Coordinates of C-alpha atoms (C1' of nucleotides) in Angstrom, one line a residue:
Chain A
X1 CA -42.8 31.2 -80.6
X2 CA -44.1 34.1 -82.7
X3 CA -46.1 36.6 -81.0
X4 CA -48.0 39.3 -82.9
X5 CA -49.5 42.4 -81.7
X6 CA -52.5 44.0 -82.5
X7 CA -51.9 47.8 -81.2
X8 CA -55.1 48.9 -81.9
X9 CA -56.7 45.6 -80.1
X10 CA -59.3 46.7 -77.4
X11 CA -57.5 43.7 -75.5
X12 CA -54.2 45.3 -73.6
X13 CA -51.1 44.6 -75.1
X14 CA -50.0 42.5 -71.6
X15 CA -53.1 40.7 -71.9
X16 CA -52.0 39.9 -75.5
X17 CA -48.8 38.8 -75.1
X18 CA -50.0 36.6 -71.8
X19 CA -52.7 34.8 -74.1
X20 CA -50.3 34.3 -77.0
X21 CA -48.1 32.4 -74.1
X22 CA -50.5 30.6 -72.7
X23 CA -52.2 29.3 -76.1
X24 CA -48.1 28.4 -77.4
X25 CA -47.8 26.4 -74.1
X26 CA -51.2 24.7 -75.1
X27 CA -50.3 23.8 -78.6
X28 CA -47.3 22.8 -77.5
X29 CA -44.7 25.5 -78.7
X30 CA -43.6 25.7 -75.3
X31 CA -43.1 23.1 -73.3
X32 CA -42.7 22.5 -69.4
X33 CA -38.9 23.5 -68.3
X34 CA -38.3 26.1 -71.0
X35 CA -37.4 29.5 -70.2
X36 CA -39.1 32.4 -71.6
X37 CA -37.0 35.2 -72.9
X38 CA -36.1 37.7 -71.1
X39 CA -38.5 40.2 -70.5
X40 CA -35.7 42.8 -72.3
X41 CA -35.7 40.6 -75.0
X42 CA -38.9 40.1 -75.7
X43 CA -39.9 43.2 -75.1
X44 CA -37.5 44.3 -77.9
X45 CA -38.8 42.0 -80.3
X46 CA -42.3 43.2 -80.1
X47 CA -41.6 46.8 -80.0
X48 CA -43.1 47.2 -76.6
X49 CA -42.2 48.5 -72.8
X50 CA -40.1 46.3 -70.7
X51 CA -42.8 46.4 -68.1
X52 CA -45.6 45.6 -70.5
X53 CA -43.6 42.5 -70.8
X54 CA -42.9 42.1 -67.0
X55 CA -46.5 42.6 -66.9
X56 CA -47.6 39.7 -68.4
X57 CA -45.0 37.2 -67.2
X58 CA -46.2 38.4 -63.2
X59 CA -50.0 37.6 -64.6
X60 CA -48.5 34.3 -65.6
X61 CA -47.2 33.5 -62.4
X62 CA -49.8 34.2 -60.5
X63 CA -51.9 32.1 -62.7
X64 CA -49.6 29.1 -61.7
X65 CA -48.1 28.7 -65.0
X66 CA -45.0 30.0 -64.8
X67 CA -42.2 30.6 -62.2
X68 CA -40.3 33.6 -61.8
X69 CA -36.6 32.9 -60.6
X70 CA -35.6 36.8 -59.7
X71 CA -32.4 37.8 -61.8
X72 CA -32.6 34.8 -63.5
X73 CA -35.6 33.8 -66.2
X74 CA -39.0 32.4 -66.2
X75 CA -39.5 29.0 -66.6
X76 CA -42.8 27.2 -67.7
X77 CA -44.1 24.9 -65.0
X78 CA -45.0 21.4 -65.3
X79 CA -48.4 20.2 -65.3
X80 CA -48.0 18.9 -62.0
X81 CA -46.4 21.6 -60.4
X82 CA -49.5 23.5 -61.6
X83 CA -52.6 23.1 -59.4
X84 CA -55.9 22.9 -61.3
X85 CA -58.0 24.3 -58.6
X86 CA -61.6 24.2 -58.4
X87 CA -61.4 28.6 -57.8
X88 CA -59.7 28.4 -61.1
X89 CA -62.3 26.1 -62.5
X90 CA -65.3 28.2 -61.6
X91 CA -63.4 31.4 -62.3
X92 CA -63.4 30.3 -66.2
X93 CA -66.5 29.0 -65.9
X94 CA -67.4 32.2 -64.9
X95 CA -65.7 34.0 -68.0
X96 CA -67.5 31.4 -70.2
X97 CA -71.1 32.2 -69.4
X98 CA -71.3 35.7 -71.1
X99 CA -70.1 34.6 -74.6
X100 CA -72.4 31.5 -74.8
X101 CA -75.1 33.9 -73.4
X102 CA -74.2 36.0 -75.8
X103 CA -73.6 33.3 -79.0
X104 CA -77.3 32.2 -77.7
X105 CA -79.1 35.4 -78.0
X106 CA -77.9 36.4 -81.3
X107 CA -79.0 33.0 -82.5
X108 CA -76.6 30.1 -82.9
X109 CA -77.4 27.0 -81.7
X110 CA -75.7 24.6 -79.4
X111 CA -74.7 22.6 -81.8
X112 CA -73.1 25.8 -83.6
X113 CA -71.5 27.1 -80.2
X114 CA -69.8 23.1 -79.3
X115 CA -68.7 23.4 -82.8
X116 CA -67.2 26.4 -82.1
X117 CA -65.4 24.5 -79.3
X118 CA -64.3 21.9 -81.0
X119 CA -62.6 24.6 -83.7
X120 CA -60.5 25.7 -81.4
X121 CA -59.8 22.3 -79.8
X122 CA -58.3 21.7 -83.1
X123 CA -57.1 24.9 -83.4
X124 CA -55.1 23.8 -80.1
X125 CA -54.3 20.4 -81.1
X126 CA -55.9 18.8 -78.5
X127 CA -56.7 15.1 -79.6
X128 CA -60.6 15.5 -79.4
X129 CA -63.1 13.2 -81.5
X130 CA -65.2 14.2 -83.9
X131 CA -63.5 16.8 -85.4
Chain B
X1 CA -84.8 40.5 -64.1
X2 CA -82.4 40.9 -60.7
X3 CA -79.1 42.4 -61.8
X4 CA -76.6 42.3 -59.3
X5 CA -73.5 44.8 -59.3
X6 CA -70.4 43.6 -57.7
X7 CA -68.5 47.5 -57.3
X8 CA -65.7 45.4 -56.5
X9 CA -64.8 43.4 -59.8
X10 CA -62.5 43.7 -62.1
X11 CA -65.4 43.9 -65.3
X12 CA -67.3 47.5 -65.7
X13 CA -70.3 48.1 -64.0
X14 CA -71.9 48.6 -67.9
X15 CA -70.4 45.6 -68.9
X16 CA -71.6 43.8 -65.7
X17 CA -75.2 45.2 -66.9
X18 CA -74.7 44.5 -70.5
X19 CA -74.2 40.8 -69.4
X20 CA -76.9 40.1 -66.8
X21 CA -79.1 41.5 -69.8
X22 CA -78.1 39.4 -72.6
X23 CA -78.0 35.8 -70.1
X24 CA -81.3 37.3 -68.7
X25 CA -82.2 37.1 -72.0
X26 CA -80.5 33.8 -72.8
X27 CA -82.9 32.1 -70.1
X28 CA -86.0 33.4 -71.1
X29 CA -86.5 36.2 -68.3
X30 CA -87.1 38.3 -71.1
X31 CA -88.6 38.2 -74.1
X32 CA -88.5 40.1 -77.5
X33 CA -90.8 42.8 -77.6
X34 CA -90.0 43.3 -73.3
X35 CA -88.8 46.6 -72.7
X36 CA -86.2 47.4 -70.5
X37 CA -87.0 49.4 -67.8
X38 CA -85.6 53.4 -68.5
X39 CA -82.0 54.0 -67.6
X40 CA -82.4 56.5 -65.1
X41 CA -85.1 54.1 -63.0
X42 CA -82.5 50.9 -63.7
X43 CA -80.0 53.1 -62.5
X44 CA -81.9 54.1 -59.2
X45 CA -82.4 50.6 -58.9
X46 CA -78.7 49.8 -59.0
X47 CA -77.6 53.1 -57.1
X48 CA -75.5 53.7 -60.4
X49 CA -75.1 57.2 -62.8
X50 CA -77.6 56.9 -65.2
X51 CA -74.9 57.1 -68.0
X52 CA -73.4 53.8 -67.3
X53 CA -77.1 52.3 -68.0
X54 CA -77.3 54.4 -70.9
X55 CA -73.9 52.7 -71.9
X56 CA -74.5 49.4 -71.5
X57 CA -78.1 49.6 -73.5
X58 CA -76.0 51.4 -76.2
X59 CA -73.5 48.5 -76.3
X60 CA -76.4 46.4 -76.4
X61 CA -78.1 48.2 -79.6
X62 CA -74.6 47.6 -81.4
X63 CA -74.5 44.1 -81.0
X64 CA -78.1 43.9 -82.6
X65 CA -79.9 42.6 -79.3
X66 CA -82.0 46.0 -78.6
X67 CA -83.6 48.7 -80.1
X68 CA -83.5 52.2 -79.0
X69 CA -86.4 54.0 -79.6
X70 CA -84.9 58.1 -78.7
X71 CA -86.7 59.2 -76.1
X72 CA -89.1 56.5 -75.9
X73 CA -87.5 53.4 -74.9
X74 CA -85.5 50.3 -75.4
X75 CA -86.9 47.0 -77.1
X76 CA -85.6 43.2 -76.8
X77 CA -85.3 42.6 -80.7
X78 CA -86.8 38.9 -81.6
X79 CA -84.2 36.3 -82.9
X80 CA -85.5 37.0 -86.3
X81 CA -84.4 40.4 -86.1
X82 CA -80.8 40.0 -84.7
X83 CA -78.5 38.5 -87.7
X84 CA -76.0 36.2 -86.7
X85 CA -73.4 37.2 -88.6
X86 CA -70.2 35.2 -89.5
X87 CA -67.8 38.2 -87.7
X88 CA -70.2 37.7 -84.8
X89 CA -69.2 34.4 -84.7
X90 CA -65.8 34.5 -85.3
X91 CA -65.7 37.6 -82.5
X92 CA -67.0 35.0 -80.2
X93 CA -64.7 32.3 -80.9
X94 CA -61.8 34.5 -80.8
X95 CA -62.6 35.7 -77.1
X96 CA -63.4 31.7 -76.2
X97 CA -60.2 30.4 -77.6
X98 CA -57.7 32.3 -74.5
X99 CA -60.5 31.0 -71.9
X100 CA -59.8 27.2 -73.3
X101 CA -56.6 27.4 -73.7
X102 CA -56.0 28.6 -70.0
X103 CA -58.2 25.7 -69.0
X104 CA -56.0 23.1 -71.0
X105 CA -52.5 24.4 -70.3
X106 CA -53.8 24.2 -66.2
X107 CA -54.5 20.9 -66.6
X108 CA -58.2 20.8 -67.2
X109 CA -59.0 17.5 -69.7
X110 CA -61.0 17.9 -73.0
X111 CA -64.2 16.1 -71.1
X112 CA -63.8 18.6 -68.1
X113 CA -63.7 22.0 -70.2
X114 CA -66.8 20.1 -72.2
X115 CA -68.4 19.3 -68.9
X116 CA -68.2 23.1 -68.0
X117 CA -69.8 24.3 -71.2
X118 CA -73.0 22.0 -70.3
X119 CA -73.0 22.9 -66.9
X120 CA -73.5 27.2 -68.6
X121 CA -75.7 25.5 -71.4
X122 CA -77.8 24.0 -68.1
X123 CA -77.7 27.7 -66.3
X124 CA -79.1 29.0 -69.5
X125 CA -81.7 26.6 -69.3
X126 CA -80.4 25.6 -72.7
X127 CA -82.0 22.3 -74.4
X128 CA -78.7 20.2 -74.2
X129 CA -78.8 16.1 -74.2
X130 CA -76.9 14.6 -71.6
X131 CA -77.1 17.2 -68.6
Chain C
dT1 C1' -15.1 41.0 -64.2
dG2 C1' -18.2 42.7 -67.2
dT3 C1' -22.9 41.7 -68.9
dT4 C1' -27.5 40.3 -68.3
dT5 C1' -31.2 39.6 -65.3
dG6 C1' -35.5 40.8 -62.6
dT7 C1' -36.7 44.4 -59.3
dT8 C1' -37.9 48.8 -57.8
dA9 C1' -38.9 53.6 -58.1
dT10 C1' -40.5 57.8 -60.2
dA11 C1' -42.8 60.3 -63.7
dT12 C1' -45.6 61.3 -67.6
dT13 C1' -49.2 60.5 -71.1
dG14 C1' -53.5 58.9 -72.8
dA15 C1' -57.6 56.3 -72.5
dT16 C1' -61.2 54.3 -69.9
dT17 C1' -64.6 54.2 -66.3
dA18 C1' -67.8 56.4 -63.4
dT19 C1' -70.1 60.1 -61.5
dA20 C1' -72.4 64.7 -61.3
dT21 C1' -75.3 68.4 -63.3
dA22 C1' -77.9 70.4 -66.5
dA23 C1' -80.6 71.4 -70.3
dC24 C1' -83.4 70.0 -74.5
dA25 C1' -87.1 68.3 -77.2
dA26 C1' -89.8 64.4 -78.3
dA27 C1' -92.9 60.9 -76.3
dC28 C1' -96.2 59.7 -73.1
dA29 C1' -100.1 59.6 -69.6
dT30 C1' -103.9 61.8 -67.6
Chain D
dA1 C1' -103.5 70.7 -73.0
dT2 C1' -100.3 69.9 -69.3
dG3 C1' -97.0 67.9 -66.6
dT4 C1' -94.0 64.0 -66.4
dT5 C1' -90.9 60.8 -68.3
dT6 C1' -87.8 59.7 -71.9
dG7 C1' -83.3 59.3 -74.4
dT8 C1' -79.9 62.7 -75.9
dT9 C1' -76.3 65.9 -75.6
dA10 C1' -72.9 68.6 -73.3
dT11 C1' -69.5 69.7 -69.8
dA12 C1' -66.8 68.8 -66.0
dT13 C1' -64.3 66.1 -62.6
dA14 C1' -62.1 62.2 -60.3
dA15 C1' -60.1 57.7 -60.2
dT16 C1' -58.1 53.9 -62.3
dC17 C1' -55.7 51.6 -65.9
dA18 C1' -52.4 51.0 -69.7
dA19 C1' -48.2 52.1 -71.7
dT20 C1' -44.0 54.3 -72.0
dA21 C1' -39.6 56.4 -70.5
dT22 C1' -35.5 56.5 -67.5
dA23 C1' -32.7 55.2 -64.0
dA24 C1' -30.5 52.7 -60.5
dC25 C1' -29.7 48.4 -57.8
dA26 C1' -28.1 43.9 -56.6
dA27 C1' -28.0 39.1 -57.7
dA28 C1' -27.0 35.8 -61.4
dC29 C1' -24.4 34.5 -65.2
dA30 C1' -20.6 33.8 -68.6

DNA sequence: TGTTTGTTATATTGATTATATAACAAACAT
DNA sequence: ATGTTTGTTATATAATCAATATAACAAACA
């Protein structure tokens, strides 16, 4: 798993390294059952604050996607141990509407914004048609 | 055009503005040529400092959906005006791809994440087949 | 038994967010 | 022509957030 930061990213550097977890767990860089280094390490490796680190690994947790055994490691939950909830459902859905508000008003199509979509499907490797 | 404010949330007041704005926009509550209403009497309206308006219209004007005329006011700009440009694209993509990929490694199926992106489309009042 | 681990605490720095006032000059309405 | 409204600019303050820096603790691990 390569992370790379962007220091002068308007996006925090916890939220960076959070989304960089989550998209290697997507894609499949990270499976269920692995542990995560520790947040010493990692934090090492990218040059960054141990808490930054510890940061993003509590953000993960509470998202569901990871569990936190103290003293210990981190370990990537399964998809079943991890509850899709409809909160969390509506809560991207939420996040969603803004940037295809925003892709609308500037212009693009829908046909331009679901190929967007299925971009970074592929970009994911999730097995979608048409792509 | 109702904005509501939620003091409460985790996004900026001026980015909660800037949003309502643009999906007010995207679903035909306002039209090019509209202008806004000035900052200080949106402000009043929304019992907030009439900088964060000020801010959010500002925001607006650099991502090519208003026009600021100094002193006079601001102007919806028509779809022919606004350029879609290939960064804008890319900029959205980039800030849809975390959203997805939180959705996938969750659980959510290709067909559900689609499902939610017509269910915004359908809140945008957006021409979409299959709704 | 020594090292590594996450946890907790404290402190500091810088940036961001939001508000509060105030004044200015151009635009606007009557 | 006059008074009001407008966006602009400036300054100041408070609160929150982001990030770093140390340090110490106790459980887990090799």
């Amino acid at each position: 798993m390569i992370i790379q930061i962007e220091p002068q990213s308007d996006v925090p550097i916890y939220e960076q390294v959070s989304r960089q977890i989550i998209e290697g767990i997507a894609r499949g860089d990270m499976k269920p059952g692995d542990t995560l280094p520790s947040v010493r390490n990692l934090a090492a490796d990218l040059c960054v604050n141990m808490h930054t680190v510890n940061k993003s690994y509590h953000e993960l947790e509470a998202k569901g996607i990871l569990t936190i055994r103290a003293k210990s490691g981190a370990i990537i939950r399964s998809v079943e141990e991890r509850a899709l909830t409809s909160e969390q459902l509506q809560q991207i859905e939420k996040n969603l509407k803004p940037l295809v508000a925003e892709g609308m008003v500037l212009g693009a199509s829908v046909d331009q914004i679901e190929l967007m979509m299925k971009k970074v499907f592929a970009d994911l490797q999730m097995p979608v048609e048409g792509v």
